[in-house]
Coordinates of C-alpha atoms in Angstrom, one line a residue:
Chain A
M22 CA 47.7 -27.6 -65.6
I23 CA 51.0 -28.8 -65.0
S24 CA 52.5 -25.5 -65.7
F25 CA 50.2 -24.1 -63.0
Y26 CA 51.5 -26.6 -60.8
S27 CA 55.2 -25.7 -61.3
L28 CA 54.2 -22.0 -61.5
H29 CA 52.4 -21.6 -58.3
L30 CA 54.6 -25.0 -56.2
V31 CA 55.8 -22.5 -53.9
L32 CA 52.4 -21.1 -52.8
I33 CA 50.6 -24.4 -53.4
Q34 CA 53.5 -25.8 -50.2
Q35 CA 53.3 -22.8 -48.3
I36 CA 49.4 -22.9 -48.3
L37 CA 49.3 -26.8 -47.2
I38 CA 52.0 -25.9 -44.7
Y39 CA 50.5 -22.8 -43.3
G40 CA 47.1 -24.5 -43.3
L41 CA 48.8 -27.3 -40.6
L42 CA 50.0 -24.8 -38.2
A43 CA 46.6 -22.9 -38.5
L44 CA 44.8 -26.1 -37.9
G45 CA 46.9 -26.6 -34.9
L46 CA 46.0 -23.4 -33.7
Q47 CA 42.2 -23.8 -34.4
S48 CA 42.9 -27.0 -32.5
A49 CA 43.8 -25.2 -29.2
F50 CA 41.0 -22.6 -29.8
M51 CA 38.0 -25.3 -30.6
A52 CA 38.6 -26.3 -27.1
G53 CA 38.6 -22.9 -25.4
V54 CA 42.5 -22.6 -25.0
F55 CA 43.8 -19.5 -26.6
S56 CA 47.3 -20.5 -27.0
L57 CA 49.4 -19.1 -29.9
A58 CA 52.3 -21.6 -28.8
S59 CA 51.8 -23.4 -32.2
V60 CA 53.7 -20.8 -33.4
G61 CA 56.7 -21.1 -31.2
F62 CA 56.5 -25.0 -31.8
F63 CA 56.8 -24.1 -35.7
A64 CA 59.7 -22.5 -34.9
I65 CA 60.9 -25.4 -33.0
G66 CA 60.2 -27.6 -35.4
A67 CA 62.1 -26.0 -38.2
F68 CA 65.1 -24.8 -36.2
G69 CA 65.0 -28.0 -34.6
A70 CA 64.7 -30.3 -37.9
G71 CA 67.4 -28.2 -39.8
A72 CA 69.7 -28.6 -37.2
L73 CA 69.4 -32.2 -36.5
V74 CA 69.8 -32.8 -40.3
V75 CA 72.7 -30.3 -41.0
H76 CA 74.9 -30.8 -37.8
A77 CA 74.0 -34.2 -36.7
N78 CA 73.8 -35.8 -40.1
L79 CA 70.2 -37.7 -40.0
N80 CA 67.7 -38.2 -42.7
A81 CA 64.7 -36.0 -42.8
Q82 CA 62.1 -38.8 -41.5
V83 CA 64.4 -39.4 -38.4
A84 CA 64.6 -35.6 -37.6
I85 CA 60.8 -35.7 -38.2
L86 CA 60.4 -38.1 -35.9
V87 CA 62.5 -36.7 -33.1
V88 CA 61.2 -33.4 -33.3
V89 CA 57.8 -34.9 -32.6
V90 CA 59.0 -37.0 -29.7
A91 CA 60.9 -33.5 -28.3
S92 CA 57.7 -31.7 -29.0
L93 CA 54.9 -33.9 -27.3
C94 CA 57.5 -33.8 -24.1
I95 CA 58.0 -29.8 -24.1
S96 CA 54.2 -29.3 -24.6
W97 CA 53.4 -32.0 -21.8
I98 CA 55.6 -30.2 -19.3
F99 CA 55.0 -26.7 -20.6
S100 CA 51.0 -27.6 -19.9
R101 CA 51.6 -28.4 -16.6
V102 CA 53.0 -25.1 -16.1
I103 CA 50.4 -23.1 -17.5
R104 CA 47.2 -25.2 -16.2
R105 CA 45.8 -22.6 -14.5
L106 CA 45.7 -20.2 -16.8
S107 CA 42.8 -19.2 -19.3
G108 CA 41.7 -16.7 -21.6
L109 CA 44.0 -13.8 -22.6
Y110 CA 46.5 -14.3 -19.8
L111 CA 46.8 -18.1 -21.3
G112 CA 47.3 -16.2 -24.7
M113 CA 50.0 -13.8 -22.9
A114 CA 52.0 -16.5 -21.6
T115 CA 52.1 -18.8 -24.9
F116 CA 52.9 -15.5 -26.8
A117 CA 56.1 -15.0 -24.0
F118 CA 56.8 -18.6 -24.8
D119 CA 57.2 -18.1 -28.8
F120 CA 59.3 -15.0 -27.9
I121 CA 61.5 -17.2 -26.1
V122 CA 62.0 -19.6 -28.2
V123 CA 62.8 -16.9 -31.2
D124 CA 65.1 -15.4 -28.4
V125 CA 66.3 -18.9 -28.2
V126 CA 67.5 -19.5 -31.8
T127 CA 68.8 -16.1 -32.3
D128 CA 71.2 -15.5 -29.4
F129 CA 71.6 -18.9 -28.2
W130 CA 73.1 -22.4 -29.6
T131 CA 74.1 -20.0 -32.5
K132 CA 76.3 -22.8 -33.5
Y133 CA 73.4 -25.1 -34.9
T134 CA 70.6 -22.4 -35.2
G135 CA 72.9 -20.2 -37.5
G136 CA 72.1 -17.0 -34.9
P137 CA 70.3 -14.0 -36.5
V138 CA 71.0 -15.4 -40.2
G139 CA 69.2 -19.0 -39.3
I140 CA 69.5 -22.0 -41.1
Y141 CA 69.9 -22.3 -45.0
G142 CA 70.8 -24.6 -47.3
V143 CA 68.6 -27.7 -46.1
T144 CA 68.7 -30.1 -49.2
A145 CA 64.6 -30.0 -50.0
S146 CA 63.6 -33.3 -49.3
V147 CA 59.7 -33.3 -49.1
S148 CA 57.6 -33.3 -51.7
T149 CA 54.3 -31.6 -52.2
L150 CA 52.5 -34.6 -52.3
E151 CA 54.0 -35.8 -48.7
I152 CA 53.0 -32.7 -47.4
L153 CA 49.3 -33.0 -48.5
I154 CA 49.3 -36.5 -47.3
V155 CA 50.7 -35.1 -44.0
L156 CA 48.1 -32.3 -43.9
L157 CA 45.1 -34.8 -45.0
V158 CA 46.4 -37.3 -42.0
C159 CA 46.2 -34.2 -39.3
I160 CA 42.7 -33.1 -40.8
A161 CA 41.7 -36.8 -40.9
I162 CA 42.4 -36.6 -37.0
A163 CA 40.9 -33.5 -36.4
W164 CA 38.0 -34.0 -38.1
W165 CA 37.3 -37.4 -36.3
I166 CA 37.9 -35.8 -32.9
E167 CA 35.2 -33.6 -34.2
R168 CA 32.7 -36.5 -35.1
Q169 CA 33.6 -38.2 -31.7
S170 CA 32.5 -37.7 -28.0
A171 CA 35.3 -36.3 -27.6
G172 CA 34.8 -33.5 -29.9
R173 CA 31.4 -32.6 -28.5
A174 CA 33.0 -32.5 -24.9
I175 CA 35.7 -30.1 -26.6
H176 CA 32.7 -28.1 -27.7
A177 CA 31.1 -27.8 -24.6
I178 CA 34.5 -26.9 -23.1
R179 CA 34.4 -24.3 -25.3
L180 CA 31.0 -23.0 -24.7
D181 CA 30.8 -23.3 -21.1
V182 CA 33.5 -24.8 -18.8
P183 CA 30.7 -25.4 -15.6
M184 CA 28.3 -27.3 -17.8
A185 CA 30.8 -29.1 -19.3
R186 CA 32.2 -29.9 -16.0
S187 CA 28.7 -30.8 -14.5
V188 CA 27.8 -33.3 -17.2
G189 CA 30.9 -35.3 -16.4
V190 CA 33.5 -34.1 -18.7
D191 CA 37.4 -34.3 -17.6
V192 CA 37.8 -30.2 -18.7
G193 CA 41.7 -30.1 -17.9
Q194 CA 42.3 -33.5 -19.4
W195 CA 40.9 -32.5 -22.9
Q196 CA 42.4 -29.1 -22.9
T197 CA 45.7 -30.7 -22.2
V198 CA 45.1 -33.1 -25.1
A199 CA 43.9 -30.2 -27.4
F200 CA 46.9 -28.0 -26.3
M201 CA 49.2 -30.8 -27.1
L202 CA 47.8 -31.8 -29.9
S203 CA 48.0 -27.8 -31.6
C204 CA 51.5 -27.6 -30.3
L205 CA 52.3 -31.1 -32.6
Y206 CA 51.0 -29.8 -35.8
G207 CA 52.8 -26.6 -35.2
A208 CA 56.3 -28.2 -34.8
V209 CA 55.1 -31.0 -37.8
A210 CA 54.4 -27.9 -39.6
G211 CA 57.9 -26.1 -39.2
A212 CA 59.6 -29.2 -39.9
M213 CA 58.0 -29.7 -43.2
Y214 CA 58.9 -25.7 -43.9
I215 CA 62.6 -26.1 -43.5
F216 CA 62.1 -29.6 -45.6
A217 CA 60.3 -27.8 -48.1
F218 CA 62.1 -24.6 -48.6
G219 CA 65.5 -25.2 -46.8
V220 CA 65.8 -21.7 -45.0
I221 CA 64.4 -20.2 -41.9
A222 CA 65.4 -17.4 -40.2
P223 CA 64.4 -16.1 -36.6
T224 CA 62.5 -13.1 -38.4
D225 CA 60.4 -15.6 -40.2
V226 CA 58.4 -16.9 -36.9
G227 CA 58.1 -13.1 -35.0
F228 CA 55.6 -10.8 -34.2
D229 CA 54.1 -10.2 -37.8
F230 CA 54.1 -14.3 -38.3
I231 CA 52.3 -14.8 -35.0
S232 CA 49.6 -12.3 -36.1
L233 CA 49.6 -13.8 -39.5
V234 CA 48.3 -17.2 -38.6
L235 CA 46.0 -15.8 -35.7
T236 CA 44.3 -14.0 -38.6
M237 CA 44.3 -16.9 -41.1
V238 CA 42.2 -19.0 -38.2
V239 CA 39.9 -16.2 -37.1
I240 CA 39.2 -14.8 -40.7
G241 CA 38.6 -18.4 -42.1
G242 CA 36.3 -19.5 -39.1
R243 CA 37.7 -21.0 -35.9
N244 CA 34.9 -23.2 -35.1
S245 CA 36.0 -25.7 -37.6
W246 CA 39.2 -27.7 -39.1
F247 CA 37.7 -26.3 -42.4
G248 CA 38.0 -22.2 -41.9
A249 CA 41.6 -23.0 -40.5
I250 CA 43.1 -24.6 -43.7
L251 CA 40.5 -22.0 -45.8
G252 CA 41.7 -19.0 -44.2
A253 CA 45.3 -20.1 -44.6
A254 CA 44.8 -20.4 -48.0
I255 CA 43.1 -17.3 -48.6
L256 CA 45.5 -15.2 -46.8
T257 CA 48.6 -16.9 -48.3
W258 CA 46.8 -16.4 -51.8
L259 CA 45.6 -12.8 -51.2
P260 CA 48.9 -10.9 -51.8
T261 CA 49.8 -12.6 -55.0
V262 CA 46.8 -11.6 -56.5
L263 CA 46.7 -7.9 -54.6
T264 CA 49.8 -7.3 -56.9
F265 CA 48.0 -4.6 -58.8
A266 CA 47.8 -2.2 -55.8
A267 CA 51.7 -2.5 -55.6
N268 CA 52.8 -0.7 -52.6
W269 CA 49.7 0.0 -51.2
R270 CA 49.1 -4.2 -50.9
P271 CA 49.4 -4.3 -47.1
L272 CA 46.9 -1.3 -47.1
V273 CA 44.2 -3.4 -49.1
Y274 CA 45.0 -6.5 -47.1
G275 CA 44.7 -4.8 -43.7
V276 CA 41.3 -3.1 -45.0
A277 CA 39.9 -6.8 -45.7
I278 CA 40.9 -8.2 -42.6
V279 CA 39.0 -5.2 -40.8
L280 CA 36.2 -5.7 -43.0
V281 CA 35.9 -9.2 -42.8
A282 CA 36.4 -8.9 -38.8
T283 CA 33.6 -6.6 -38.6
Y284 CA 31.0 -8.0 -40.9
A285 CA 31.7 -12.0 -40.3
P286 CA 32.3 -12.8 -36.9
G287 CA 31.9 -16.5 -37.8
G288 CA 34.7 -16.2 -40.4
L289 CA 34.6 -16.8 -44.1
V290 CA 33.3 -20.1 -43.1
G291 CA 30.6 -18.5 -41.1
I292 CA 29.3 -16.5 -44.6
G293 CA 29.2 -19.7 -46.0
Q294 CA 27.1 -21.6 -43.5
S295 CA 24.9 -18.2 -43.6
L296 CA 24.4 -18.2 -47.2
A297 CA 23.8 -22.0 -47.1
H298 CA 20.7 -21.4 -44.5
L299 CA 19.5 -18.7 -46.8
I300 CA 19.1 -20.9 -49.6
A301 CA 18.3 -23.7 -48.1
G302 CA 15.5 -21.6 -46.6
Q303 CA 14.1 -20.0 -50.1
F304 CA 14.4 -23.6 -51.1
R305 CA 12.0 -24.6 -48.6
S306 CA 9.5 -22.0 -48.9
R307 CA 9.2 -22.4 -52.7
R308 CA 8.5 -26.4 -52.1
A309 CA 6.3 -25.2 -49.7
A310 CA 4.4 -23.3 -51.9
V311 CA 3.8 -26.4 -54.3
P312 CA -0.4 -26.7 -54.4
A313 CA -1.5 -29.2 -51.5
G314 CA -2.4 -32.6 -52.2
T315 CA 0.7 -33.9 -53.7
P316 CA 2.7 -36.1 -51.0
K317 CA 6.4 -34.8 -50.8
P318 CA 8.8 -36.2 -48.6
E319 CA 9.7 -33.8 -45.8
P320 CA 12.7 -31.5 -47.0
A321 CA 15.8 -32.3 -44.6
G322 CA 16.8 -28.9 -43.1
P323 CA 20.2 -27.9 -43.7
L324 CA 22.6 -29.7 -41.5
P325 CA 23.9 -27.7 -38.7
G326 CA 28.0 -26.9 -38.9
P327 CA 30.0 -28.5 -36.3
G328 CA 30.3 -24.9 -34.8
E329 CA 26.6 -24.5 -34.2
P330 CA 25.8 -23.8 -30.7
D331 CA 22.7 -25.8 -30.1
Q332 CA 23.9 -29.1 -31.8
D333 CA 27.0 -28.3 -29.3
A334 CA 24.6 -28.0 -26.3
T335 CA 23.0 -31.2 -27.2
G336 CA 25.8 -32.9 -27.8
A337 CA 27.2 -31.9 -24.7
H338 CA 24.6 -33.5 -22.9
R339 CA 24.8 -36.6 -25.0
T340 CA 27.9 -37.0 -23.5
G341 CA 27.4 -36.8 -20.4
A342 CA 24.5 -39.3 -20.3
Chain B
M16 CA 79.6 5.4 -11.5
Y17 CA 78.8 2.6 -13.7
F18 CA 75.7 1.2 -12.1
V19 CA 74.7 4.9 -11.4
Q20 CA 74.7 5.4 -15.3
Q21 CA 72.9 2.3 -16.0
L22 CA 70.0 2.9 -13.6
F23 CA 69.4 6.5 -15.1
D24 CA 69.4 4.8 -18.5
G25 CA 66.6 2.6 -17.5
V26 CA 64.6 5.2 -15.9
V27 CA 64.8 6.8 -19.5
L28 CA 64.0 3.9 -21.0
G29 CA 61.3 3.0 -18.5
S30 CA 59.4 6.1 -19.3
I31 CA 59.0 5.7 -22.9
Y32 CA 57.5 2.4 -21.8
V33 CA 55.2 3.4 -19.4
L34 CA 53.9 6.4 -21.8
F35 CA 53.4 3.5 -24.4
A36 CA 52.0 1.1 -21.5
V37 CA 49.4 3.1 -20.0
G38 CA 47.6 3.5 -23.4
L39 CA 47.4 -0.2 -24.0
T40 CA 46.5 -1.0 -20.6
L41 CA 43.7 1.6 -20.2
V42 CA 42.0 -0.2 -23.4
W43 CA 42.2 -3.3 -22.1
G44 CA 41.1 -3.2 -18.5
V45 CA 38.1 -0.8 -19.6
L46 CA 37.0 -1.7 -23.3
N47 CA 38.5 -5.7 -23.3
L48 CA 40.0 -5.0 -26.0
L49 CA 43.9 -6.1 -26.7
N50 CA 44.7 -3.3 -29.1
L51 CA 47.5 -4.3 -31.5
A52 CA 46.9 -1.3 -33.2
H53 CA 48.6 0.7 -30.5
G54 CA 52.2 0.2 -32.1
A55 CA 50.8 1.9 -35.4
V56 CA 49.0 4.7 -33.8
F57 CA 52.4 5.4 -32.2
V58 CA 54.8 5.1 -35.2
F59 CA 51.8 7.1 -37.5
T60 CA 51.7 9.8 -35.2
A61 CA 55.5 10.1 -35.1
Y62 CA 55.5 9.9 -39.1
I63 CA 52.7 12.7 -39.4
V64 CA 54.4 14.9 -36.6
F65 CA 57.5 14.9 -38.7
K66 CA 55.7 15.7 -42.1
I67 CA 53.9 18.9 -40.1
S68 CA 57.2 20.0 -38.6
E69 CA 59.1 19.6 -41.9
H70 CA 56.2 21.9 -43.9
A71 CA 55.9 24.0 -41.1
H72 CA 59.3 25.5 -40.8
A73 CA 62.4 25.1 -42.2
T74 CA 64.2 24.2 -39.2
G75 CA 61.6 22.3 -37.5
L76 CA 59.4 23.3 -34.8
A77 CA 59.9 23.8 -31.1
L78 CA 59.6 20.5 -28.8
P79 CA 56.3 21.6 -26.6
L80 CA 54.5 22.3 -29.8
L81 CA 55.5 19.2 -31.3
V82 CA 54.6 17.1 -28.2
L83 CA 51.4 18.8 -28.5
I84 CA 50.7 18.2 -32.3
G85 CA 51.5 14.2 -31.4
A86 CA 48.8 14.4 -28.5
A87 CA 46.2 15.7 -30.7
V88 CA 47.0 13.3 -34.0
G89 CA 47.8 10.5 -31.5
G90 CA 44.2 11.0 -29.8
A91 CA 42.4 11.9 -33.3
T92 CA 43.9 8.3 -34.6
S93 CA 43.0 6.3 -32.3
V94 CA 39.2 8.1 -32.0
L95 CA 38.9 7.2 -35.4
I96 CA 39.8 3.8 -35.5
E97 CA 37.0 3.5 -32.5
L98 CA 34.6 5.2 -34.1
T99 CA 35.3 3.2 -37.6
T100 CA 35.8 -0.5 -36.4
F101 CA 36.0 -1.3 -32.7
R102 CA 32.3 0.4 -31.9
F103 CA 31.0 -1.8 -34.8
I104 CA 32.3 -4.8 -33.6
R105 CA 31.0 -4.4 -29.9
D106 CA 27.5 -3.6 -31.2
R107 CA 27.3 -6.8 -33.4
M108 CA 29.4 -8.9 -30.7
P109 CA 27.8 -9.3 -27.3
D110 CA 29.5 -11.8 -26.7
L111 CA 32.9 -10.8 -24.4
R112 CA 35.2 -13.3 -25.7
E113 CA 34.2 -13.7 -29.0
G114 CA 34.4 -9.8 -29.3
E115 CA 37.7 -9.5 -27.8
L116 CA 39.3 -12.0 -30.5
T117 CA 37.7 -10.5 -33.3
M118 CA 38.7 -6.7 -32.3
L119 CA 42.5 -8.4 -31.5
I120 CA 42.4 -9.4 -35.2
A121 CA 40.6 -5.9 -36.5
S122 CA 43.1 -4.0 -34.7
I123 CA 46.1 -6.1 -37.1
G124 CA 44.4 -5.3 -39.9
L125 CA 44.4 -1.6 -39.0
A126 CA 48.3 -1.6 -37.4
E127 CA 48.7 -3.0 -41.2
I128 CA 46.8 0.2 -42.5
L129 CA 48.8 2.5 -40.8
T130 CA 51.8 1.3 -41.3
T131 CA 51.4 1.0 -44.8
I132 CA 51.1 4.4 -44.9
V133 CA 53.9 5.2 -43.2
N134 CA 55.9 2.8 -45.1
N135 CA 54.7 4.4 -48.1
G136 CA 55.5 7.9 -47.2
T137 CA 59.1 7.5 -46.1
G138 CA 60.7 4.5 -48.5
E139 CA 60.5 2.2 -45.5
S140 CA 63.6 3.9 -43.8
D141 CA 64.2 6.0 -40.9
F142 CA 63.1 9.0 -40.3
S143 CA 63.7 11.9 -37.9
V144 CA 61.4 14.7 -36.6
P145 CA 62.9 18.1 -37.1
T146 CA 63.1 20.3 -34.0
T147 CA 64.6 23.5 -32.8
F148 CA 65.1 21.6 -29.8
H149 CA 69.0 21.1 -29.0
E150 CA 70.4 18.4 -27.2
H151 CA 73.1 19.1 -24.1
G152 CA 74.7 16.7 -21.8
Y153 CA 75.4 17.6 -18.6
H154 CA 77.7 15.7 -15.9
A155 CA 75.8 15.0 -12.4
G156 CA 78.5 14.1 -10.4
S157 CA 79.6 11.2 -12.6
V158 CA 76.7 10.1 -14.4
L159 CA 75.7 11.7 -17.9
V160 CA 72.7 13.3 -18.2
S161 CA 71.1 15.2 -20.8
N162 CA 68.3 17.9 -21.3
I163 CA 65.9 15.2 -23.7
Q164 CA 66.6 12.7 -20.9
I165 CA 65.2 15.2 -18.5
V166 CA 62.2 16.0 -20.8
V167 CA 61.2 12.3 -21.2
I168 CA 61.3 11.5 -17.5
V169 CA 59.3 14.5 -16.7
A170 CA 56.8 13.8 -19.4
G171 CA 56.4 10.1 -18.7
I172 CA 56.2 9.8 -15.0
G173 CA 54.2 13.4 -14.8
L174 CA 51.4 12.1 -17.2
T175 CA 51.1 9.0 -15.9
A176 CA 50.6 10.2 -12.3
L177 CA 48.2 12.8 -13.9
L178 CA 46.5 9.6 -15.6
A179 CA 46.3 7.5 -12.2
A180 CA 45.3 10.5 -10.1
W181 CA 42.2 11.2 -12.7
V182 CA 41.0 7.6 -12.9
R183 CA 41.1 7.2 -9.0
Y184 CA 40.0 10.3 -7.9
T185 CA 37.8 12.4 -10.6
R186 CA 34.2 11.4 -11.8
G187 CA 35.3 10.6 -14.9
G188 CA 37.6 8.2 -13.7
R189 CA 35.5 6.6 -11.4
A190 CA 32.9 6.1 -14.3
L191 CA 35.7 4.3 -16.1
R192 CA 36.4 1.9 -13.6
S193 CA 32.8 1.3 -13.1
V194 CA 32.9 0.2 -16.8
A195 CA 36.0 -1.8 -16.0
V196 CA 34.1 -4.2 -13.6
D197 CA 30.8 -4.6 -14.8
A198 CA 29.8 -2.3 -18.3
D199 CA 26.3 -3.1 -18.3
T200 CA 25.4 -2.1 -14.4
A201 CA 27.5 0.7 -15.1
S202 CA 25.2 1.8 -18.0
L203 CA 22.3 1.2 -15.8
M204 CA 23.6 3.5 -13.6
G205 CA 23.4 6.3 -16.4
I206 CA 27.1 6.1 -17.6
N207 CA 27.1 6.2 -21.7
P208 CA 29.5 3.1 -22.3
N209 CA 29.9 4.8 -25.9
A210 CA 31.0 8.0 -24.6
L211 CA 33.2 6.7 -22.5
S212 CA 34.9 4.3 -25.3
V213 CA 35.9 7.5 -27.2
I214 CA 37.4 9.0 -24.2
T215 CA 39.0 5.8 -23.3
M216 CA 40.6 5.4 -26.6
F217 CA 41.5 9.0 -26.7
V218 CA 43.5 9.0 -23.8
S219 CA 45.1 5.7 -25.1
G220 CA 45.9 7.7 -28.2
V221 CA 47.2 11.0 -26.5
F222 CA 49.8 8.7 -24.7
A223 CA 51.0 6.7 -27.7
G224 CA 51.3 9.8 -29.9
V225 CA 53.4 12.1 -26.9
A226 CA 55.5 8.8 -26.5
G227 CA 56.0 8.8 -30.1
V228 CA 57.0 12.2 -30.5
L229 CA 59.5 11.9 -27.5
L230 CA 61.2 8.6 -28.7
A231 CA 61.6 9.8 -32.2
V232 CA 63.2 13.5 -31.2
Y233 CA 65.4 11.3 -28.4
L234 CA 66.7 8.6 -30.4
G235 CA 67.5 10.8 -33.3
S236 CA 65.3 8.6 -35.9
V237 CA 62.3 6.0 -35.9
D238 CA 61.5 3.5 -38.3
V239 CA 58.0 1.3 -38.5
N240 CA 59.3 -1.6 -36.5
V241 CA 59.8 0.5 -33.2
G242 CA 56.0 0.1 -33.0
S243 CA 55.8 -3.4 -32.8
S244 CA 59.0 -3.9 -30.6
L245 CA 57.5 -1.6 -27.9
L246 CA 54.3 -3.4 -28.4
I247 CA 55.7 -6.5 -27.4
Y248 CA 57.4 -4.9 -24.4
A249 CA 54.5 -3.1 -23.2
F250 CA 52.7 -6.6 -23.0
V251 CA 55.4 -7.6 -20.7
A252 CA 55.0 -4.3 -18.5
L253 CA 51.5 -4.8 -18.4
V254 CA 51.4 -8.5 -17.6
V255 CA 54.1 -7.8 -14.6
G256 CA 52.2 -5.0 -13.6
G257 CA 48.6 -6.4 -13.7
V258 CA 46.5 -5.6 -16.4
G259 CA 43.7 -2.5 -16.0
S260 CA 46.0 -0.7 -13.4
V261 CA 47.7 2.7 -14.5
V262 CA 50.3 2.2 -11.4
G263 CA 50.8 -1.4 -11.9
A264 CA 51.6 -0.4 -16.0
A265 CA 54.2 2.0 -14.8
I266 CA 55.6 -0.4 -12.2
G267 CA 55.9 -3.0 -14.9
A268 CA 57.4 -0.8 -17.3
F269 CA 60.0 0.4 -15.0
A270 CA 60.6 -3.0 -13.6
L271 CA 61.0 -4.1 -17.4
S272 CA 63.8 -1.3 -18.4
L273 CA 65.7 -1.8 -15.4
V274 CA 66.2 -5.3 -15.2
Q275 CA 67.0 -4.9 -19.3
T276 CA 69.5 -2.3 -19.0
L277 CA 71.0 -3.8 -16.3
L278 CA 71.5 -7.4 -17.7
S279 CA 72.2 -5.7 -21.0
G280 CA 75.1 -3.7 -19.0
Y281 CA 76.6 -6.5 -16.9
T282 CA 76.4 -9.6 -19.4
S283 CA 76.4 -10.3 -22.8
G284 CA 73.2 -8.5 -23.5
S285 CA 71.4 -11.4 -25.0
Y286 CA 69.5 -12.7 -21.9
S287 CA 67.9 -9.5 -21.5
D288 CA 64.4 -10.7 -24.0
V289 CA 64.7 -14.2 -22.5
V290 CA 64.5 -13.2 -19.0
A291 CA 62.0 -10.6 -19.8
F292 CA 59.6 -13.2 -21.4
G293 CA 60.5 -16.0 -18.9
L294 CA 59.7 -13.3 -16.0
V295 CA 56.3 -13.1 -17.7
I296 CA 55.3 -16.9 -18.2
V297 CA 56.6 -16.8 -13.9
L298 CA 54.4 -14.2 -12.8
L299 CA 51.6 -15.1 -14.7
V300 CA 51.9 -19.1 -13.4
V301 CA 52.5 -17.5 -9.8
R302 CA 50.4 -14.8 -9.4
P303 CA 48.3 -14.1 -12.7
Q304 CA 46.9 -10.7 -11.6
G305 CA 50.3 -9.1 -11.6
I306 CA 52.2 -7.5 -9.0
L307 CA 49.7 -4.8 -8.1
G308 CA 46.6 -6.3 -9.9
L309 CA 43.6 -6.5 -6.7
K310 CA 41.1 -9.5 -6.9
R311 CA 40.7 -10.6 -10.1
V312 CA 37.8 -10.0 -11.4
D313 CA 36.8 -12.7 -13.9
R314 CA 35.6 -12.2 -17.0
V315 CA 33.2 -15.3 -18.1

């Protein structure tokens, strides 16, 4: 176990950090906000925290705090700018934002960001346990929101904006909250990245990285926090088990993505849920086949997951009531 | 004159952009599909044409023939993608927004497949398409013009004008536009959405293929990354011009290329991308439908 841990330390840390970033993206998607800005904030977090430690001699905790405050301010201003956009147009604006961040760290302030080379040589100052705790706290916040009336309001917005509005949900406000939360998670993940691995270059956060994180969320299942984490774990881990394919590894990876996207629209979590329904259904029919007369408790049906539409709809009505 | 030279170089770059961007805009407008595999189709076609040209003749083939082969290969690749993947997703997911995101992810996977084939064939290095075409430079006044630049401009503007006319004036083009506005109603009017999807993807692939061959010949050599950087600039062109509009994509492409060449000609060059992406955000906020976009059909 110990040797497994030390052998796979980098992989485990990557999964935790990418999981946090994917969770950020998913938090925005939950509220029907198609924002890719988390990746830009990941870059802000990584380069910002790295530069603060290297050039301002701050310690890691203070640097993270500065990054958190700064990302909240920037994301609030950005949310004001783009508040009229939705759907793919919003995706495009946040995509452009990510590239502006990458260009700024590549071509401007190169004294602090290291230009195309990026930042390196930052002392590794977070342990895997600390990253795990940060991730768990962020999951707890996401989970708590999903359970609250706020979560039901957010589900309602994702499903049907006019309906949500009609039952008294402040759509704009919740979407801003979701957007800022998603940016914050991205920035924290970025800061964790630089303090775990000590290196970050502009090419690490470019187009391919945006695609990767987006794929994690959709392949895992974008309707619950668990899907984002699952997607991050699988897509980070998959390349290491595909080593048998040698040079053709990305091809196998691509085929896997196409297959999941085509045959599992709800992502891997969706597959799990349908399987659970199926098994529960079998179980129920077997119970029903038991000869009548023997008193038996009513079997509890499978609990609908957080992404189930019918639960969302009723939840939204409850919010409005 | 330095300024005119910059302007001319901008137009050449814009012609490549527009060949690439019209395919993307057509597919987005008609099929609601943001096809991230478009850049990969572009590079893949250039690679296949390079292989064909290398094997067919020691000195390579003539340029017009290469362009024709490129059009065929690009179109075929694109149709193959449509038939094997996008059609399935479209059939399985009636909800527009869910389907949009799923097709986008599938296209990321498809791009991965195509680029891996190219990478394994070339050993991840540049490749150049051998051709009997020889580049000549001419002086038009004080401006340096080469024959391949003229070919690129003629192909870019000519083919785009042809496509715009087809979409605007023909029966097929009308069918295409009706599907873009409302696919369900269009199918009630006797338009076969499946056949139209294939046509749209074919046209998009043809343009990507032609662009791939021309860029490879024009630059001398290309590598895999050209596809994704062109994809990013095409996004900018689409948003600036108005999504779904062929003429809009052309305006966006030339506006972007002129801004880029002028900025890198007169400044240190590092501003060009920041300005381009900043322009996207400003335009989206001020005028989400793009410069040429008409009343935005809200897809909810």
